[in-house]
PDB file of C-alpha atoms in Angstrom:
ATOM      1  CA  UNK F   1     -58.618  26.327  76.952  1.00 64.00           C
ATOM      2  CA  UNK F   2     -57.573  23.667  79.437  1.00 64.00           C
ATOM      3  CA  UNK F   3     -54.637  22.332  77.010  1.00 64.00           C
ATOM      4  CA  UNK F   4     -53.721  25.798  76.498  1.00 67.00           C
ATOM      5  CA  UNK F   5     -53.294  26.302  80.462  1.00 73.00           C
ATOM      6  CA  UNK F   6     -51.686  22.947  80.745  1.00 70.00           C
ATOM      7  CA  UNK F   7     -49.385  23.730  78.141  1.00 69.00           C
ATOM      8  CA  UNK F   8     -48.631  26.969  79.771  1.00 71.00           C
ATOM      9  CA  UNK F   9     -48.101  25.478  83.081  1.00 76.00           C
ATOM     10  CA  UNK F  10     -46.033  22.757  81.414  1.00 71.00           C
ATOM     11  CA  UNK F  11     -43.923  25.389  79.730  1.00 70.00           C
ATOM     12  CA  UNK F  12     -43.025  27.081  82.544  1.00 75.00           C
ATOM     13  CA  UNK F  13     -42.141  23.653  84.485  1.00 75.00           C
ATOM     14  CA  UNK F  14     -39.446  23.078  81.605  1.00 69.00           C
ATOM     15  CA  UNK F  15     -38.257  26.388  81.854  1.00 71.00           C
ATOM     16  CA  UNK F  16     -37.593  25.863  85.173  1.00 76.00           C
ATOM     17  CA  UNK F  17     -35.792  22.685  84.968  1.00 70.00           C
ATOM     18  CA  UNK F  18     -33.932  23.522  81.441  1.00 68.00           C
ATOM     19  CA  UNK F  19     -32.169  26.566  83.371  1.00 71.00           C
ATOM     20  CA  UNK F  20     -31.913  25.109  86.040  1.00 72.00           C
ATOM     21  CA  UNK F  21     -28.614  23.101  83.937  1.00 70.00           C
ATOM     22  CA  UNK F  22     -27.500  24.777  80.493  1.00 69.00           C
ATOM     23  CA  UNK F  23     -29.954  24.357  77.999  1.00 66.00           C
ATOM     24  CA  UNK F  24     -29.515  22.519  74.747  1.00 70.00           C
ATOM     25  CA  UNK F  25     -30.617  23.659  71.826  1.00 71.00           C
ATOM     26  CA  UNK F  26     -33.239  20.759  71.392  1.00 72.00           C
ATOM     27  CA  UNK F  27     -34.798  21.954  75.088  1.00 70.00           C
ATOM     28  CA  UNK F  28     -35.210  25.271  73.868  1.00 71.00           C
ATOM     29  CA  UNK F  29     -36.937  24.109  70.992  1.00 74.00           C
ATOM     30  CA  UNK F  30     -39.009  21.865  72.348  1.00 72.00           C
ATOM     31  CA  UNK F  31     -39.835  24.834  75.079  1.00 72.00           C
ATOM     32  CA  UNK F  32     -40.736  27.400  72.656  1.00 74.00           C
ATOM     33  CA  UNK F  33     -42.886  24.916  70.635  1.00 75.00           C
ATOM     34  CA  UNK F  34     -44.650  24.264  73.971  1.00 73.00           C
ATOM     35  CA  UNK F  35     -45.416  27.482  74.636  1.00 74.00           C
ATOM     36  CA  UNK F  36     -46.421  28.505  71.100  1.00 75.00           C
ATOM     37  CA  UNK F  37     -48.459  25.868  69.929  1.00 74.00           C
ATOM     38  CA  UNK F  38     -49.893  23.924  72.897  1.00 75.00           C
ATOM     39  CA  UNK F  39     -49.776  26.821  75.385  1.00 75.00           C
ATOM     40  CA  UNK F  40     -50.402  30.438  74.472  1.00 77.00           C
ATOM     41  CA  UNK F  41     -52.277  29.041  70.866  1.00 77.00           C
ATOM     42  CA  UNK F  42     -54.353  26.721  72.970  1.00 77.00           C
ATOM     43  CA  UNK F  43     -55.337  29.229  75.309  1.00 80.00           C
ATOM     44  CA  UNK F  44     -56.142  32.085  73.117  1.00 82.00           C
ATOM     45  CA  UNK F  45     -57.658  29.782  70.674  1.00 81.00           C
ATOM     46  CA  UNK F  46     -59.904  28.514  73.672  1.00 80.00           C
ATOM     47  CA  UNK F  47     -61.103  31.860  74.460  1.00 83.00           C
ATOM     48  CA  UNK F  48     -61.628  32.970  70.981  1.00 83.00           C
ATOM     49  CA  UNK F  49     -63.594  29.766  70.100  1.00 80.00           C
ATOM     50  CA  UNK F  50     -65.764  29.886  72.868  1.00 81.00           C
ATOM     51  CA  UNK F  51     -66.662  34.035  71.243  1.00 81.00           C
ATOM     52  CA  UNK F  52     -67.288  32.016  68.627  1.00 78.00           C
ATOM     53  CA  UNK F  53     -64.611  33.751  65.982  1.00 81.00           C
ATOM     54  CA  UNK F  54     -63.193  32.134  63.158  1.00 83.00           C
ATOM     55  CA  UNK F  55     -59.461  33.347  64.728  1.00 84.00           C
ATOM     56  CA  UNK F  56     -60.462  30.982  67.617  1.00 83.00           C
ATOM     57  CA  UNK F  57     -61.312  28.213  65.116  1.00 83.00           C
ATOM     58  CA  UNK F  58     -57.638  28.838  63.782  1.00 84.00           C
ATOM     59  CA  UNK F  59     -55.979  28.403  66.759  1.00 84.00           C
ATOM     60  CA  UNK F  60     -57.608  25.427  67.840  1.00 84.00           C
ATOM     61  CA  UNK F  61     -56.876  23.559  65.180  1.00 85.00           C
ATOM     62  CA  UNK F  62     -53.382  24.537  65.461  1.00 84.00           C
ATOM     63  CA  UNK F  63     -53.001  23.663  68.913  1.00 82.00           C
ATOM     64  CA  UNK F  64     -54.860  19.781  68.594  1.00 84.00           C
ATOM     65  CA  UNK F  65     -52.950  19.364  65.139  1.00 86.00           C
ATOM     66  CA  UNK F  66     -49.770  19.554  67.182  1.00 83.00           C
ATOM     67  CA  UNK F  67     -51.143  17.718  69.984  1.00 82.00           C
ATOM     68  CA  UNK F  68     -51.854  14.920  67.165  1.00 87.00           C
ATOM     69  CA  UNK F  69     -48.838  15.026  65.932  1.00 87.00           C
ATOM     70  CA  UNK F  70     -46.711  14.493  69.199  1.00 83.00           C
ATOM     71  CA  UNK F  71     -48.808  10.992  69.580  1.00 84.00           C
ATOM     72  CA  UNK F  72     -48.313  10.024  66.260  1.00 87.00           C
ATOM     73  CA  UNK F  73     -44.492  10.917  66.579  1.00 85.00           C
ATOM     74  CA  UNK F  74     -44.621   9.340  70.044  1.00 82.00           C
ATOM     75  CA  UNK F  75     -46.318   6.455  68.556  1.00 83.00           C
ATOM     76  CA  UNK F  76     -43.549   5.793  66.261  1.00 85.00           C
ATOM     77  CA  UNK F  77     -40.970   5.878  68.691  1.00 81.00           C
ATOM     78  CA  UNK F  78     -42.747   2.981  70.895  1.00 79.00           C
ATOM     79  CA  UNK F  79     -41.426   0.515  68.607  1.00 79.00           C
ATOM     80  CA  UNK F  80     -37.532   1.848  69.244  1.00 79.00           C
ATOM     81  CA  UNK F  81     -38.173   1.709  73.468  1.00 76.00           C
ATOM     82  CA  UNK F  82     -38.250  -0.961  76.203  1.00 75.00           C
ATOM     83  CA  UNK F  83     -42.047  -0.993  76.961  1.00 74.00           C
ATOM     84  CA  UNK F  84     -41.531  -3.255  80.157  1.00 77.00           C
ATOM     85  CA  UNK F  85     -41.170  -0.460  82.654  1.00 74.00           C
ATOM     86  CA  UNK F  86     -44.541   0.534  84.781  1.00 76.00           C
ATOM     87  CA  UNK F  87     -44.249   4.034  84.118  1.00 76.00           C
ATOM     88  CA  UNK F  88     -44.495   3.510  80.551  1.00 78.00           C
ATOM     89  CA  UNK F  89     -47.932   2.202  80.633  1.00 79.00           C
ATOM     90  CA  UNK F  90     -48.802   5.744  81.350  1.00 79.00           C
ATOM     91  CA  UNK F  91     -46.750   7.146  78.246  1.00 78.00           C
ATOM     92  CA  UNK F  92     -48.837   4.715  76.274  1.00 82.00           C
ATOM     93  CA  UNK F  93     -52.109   5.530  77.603  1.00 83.00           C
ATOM     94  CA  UNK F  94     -51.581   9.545  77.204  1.00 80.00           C
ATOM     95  CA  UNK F  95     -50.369   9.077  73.629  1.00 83.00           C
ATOM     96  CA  UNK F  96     -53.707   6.838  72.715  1.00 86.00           C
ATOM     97  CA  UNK F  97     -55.534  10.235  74.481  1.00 83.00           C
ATOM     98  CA  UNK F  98     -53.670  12.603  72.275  1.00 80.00           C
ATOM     99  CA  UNK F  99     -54.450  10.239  69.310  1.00 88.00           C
ATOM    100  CA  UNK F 100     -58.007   9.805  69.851  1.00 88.00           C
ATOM    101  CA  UNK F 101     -59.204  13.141  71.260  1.00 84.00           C
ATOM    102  CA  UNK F 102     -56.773  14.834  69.037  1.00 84.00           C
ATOM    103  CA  UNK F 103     -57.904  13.225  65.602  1.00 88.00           C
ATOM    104  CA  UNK F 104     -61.416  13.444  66.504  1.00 89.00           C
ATOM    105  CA  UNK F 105     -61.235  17.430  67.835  1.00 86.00           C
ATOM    106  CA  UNK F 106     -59.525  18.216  64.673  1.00 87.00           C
ATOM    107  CA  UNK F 107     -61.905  16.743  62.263  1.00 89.00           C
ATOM    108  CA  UNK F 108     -64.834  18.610  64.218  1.00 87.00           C
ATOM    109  CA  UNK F 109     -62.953  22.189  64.151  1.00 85.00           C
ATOM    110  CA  UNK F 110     -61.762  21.563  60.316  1.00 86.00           C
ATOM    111  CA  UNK F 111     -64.933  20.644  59.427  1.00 86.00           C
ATOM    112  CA  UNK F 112     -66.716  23.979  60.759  1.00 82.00           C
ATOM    113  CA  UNK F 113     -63.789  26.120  60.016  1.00 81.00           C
ATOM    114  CA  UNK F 114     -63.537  24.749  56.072  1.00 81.00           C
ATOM    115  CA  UNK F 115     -67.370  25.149  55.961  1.00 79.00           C
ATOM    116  CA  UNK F 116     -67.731  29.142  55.888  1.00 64.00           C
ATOM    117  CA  UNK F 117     -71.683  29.013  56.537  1.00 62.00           C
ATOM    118  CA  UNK F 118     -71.587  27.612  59.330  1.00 59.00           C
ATOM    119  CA  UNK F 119     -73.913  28.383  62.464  1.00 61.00           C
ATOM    120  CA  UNK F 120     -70.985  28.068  64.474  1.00 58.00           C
ATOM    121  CA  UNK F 121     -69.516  31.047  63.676  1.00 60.00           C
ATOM    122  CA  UNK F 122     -70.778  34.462  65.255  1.00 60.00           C
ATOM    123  CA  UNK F 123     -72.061  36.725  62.987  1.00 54.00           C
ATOM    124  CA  UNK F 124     -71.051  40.694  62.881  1.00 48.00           C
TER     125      UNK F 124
END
């Protein structure tokens, strides 16, 4: 739930400063995938999970498979920029977050989601 709200809060920020010039076409992408995957997936997926549904299960992994992706993408691309800068120390250290907490969140909610019996879903 708390990368959904971040996401949403996030989404809105970029709203904010895309129209705030004209937007590209590769800012409204990159807002709508925000708000889809990370924001309004993460959130609902949060709530659901935490019911216990297998929808919730769905969305969760949705939402960290696309946080996982953005490091790994972002990890690629730290071999084409100047790493010298101070404020990229904190670019690296949030991608190594998304790649560790990420990987290991999806493995736990594929693993319960691929194994029908589990406990971990409620029952009707």
């Amino acid at each position: 739930m708390l990368q959904g709200i971040i996401g949403v809060f996030g989404a809105i920020a970029v709203a904010v400063l895309a129209f705030a010039s004209p937007p590209s076409l590769v800012t409204i992408s990159l807002l709508t995938t925000t708000i889809v995957f990370r924001g309004f997936r993460g959130l609902a997926g949060g709530i659901l999970l935490w019911q216990g549904t297998r929808k919730g299960y769905q969305f969760s992994v949705g939402c960290w498979m696309y946080l996982t992706l953005v490091g790994l993408l972002a990890l690629v691309q730290m071999f084409f920029i100047d790493l010298s800068a101070p404020y990229m120390m904190r670019h690296v250290g949030s991608t190594i977050g998304k790649l560790l907490f990420g990987s290991a969140f999806t493995y736990v909610l594929l693993a319960d989601l691929l194994n029908s019996s589990s406990s971990a879903f409620r029952k009707p």
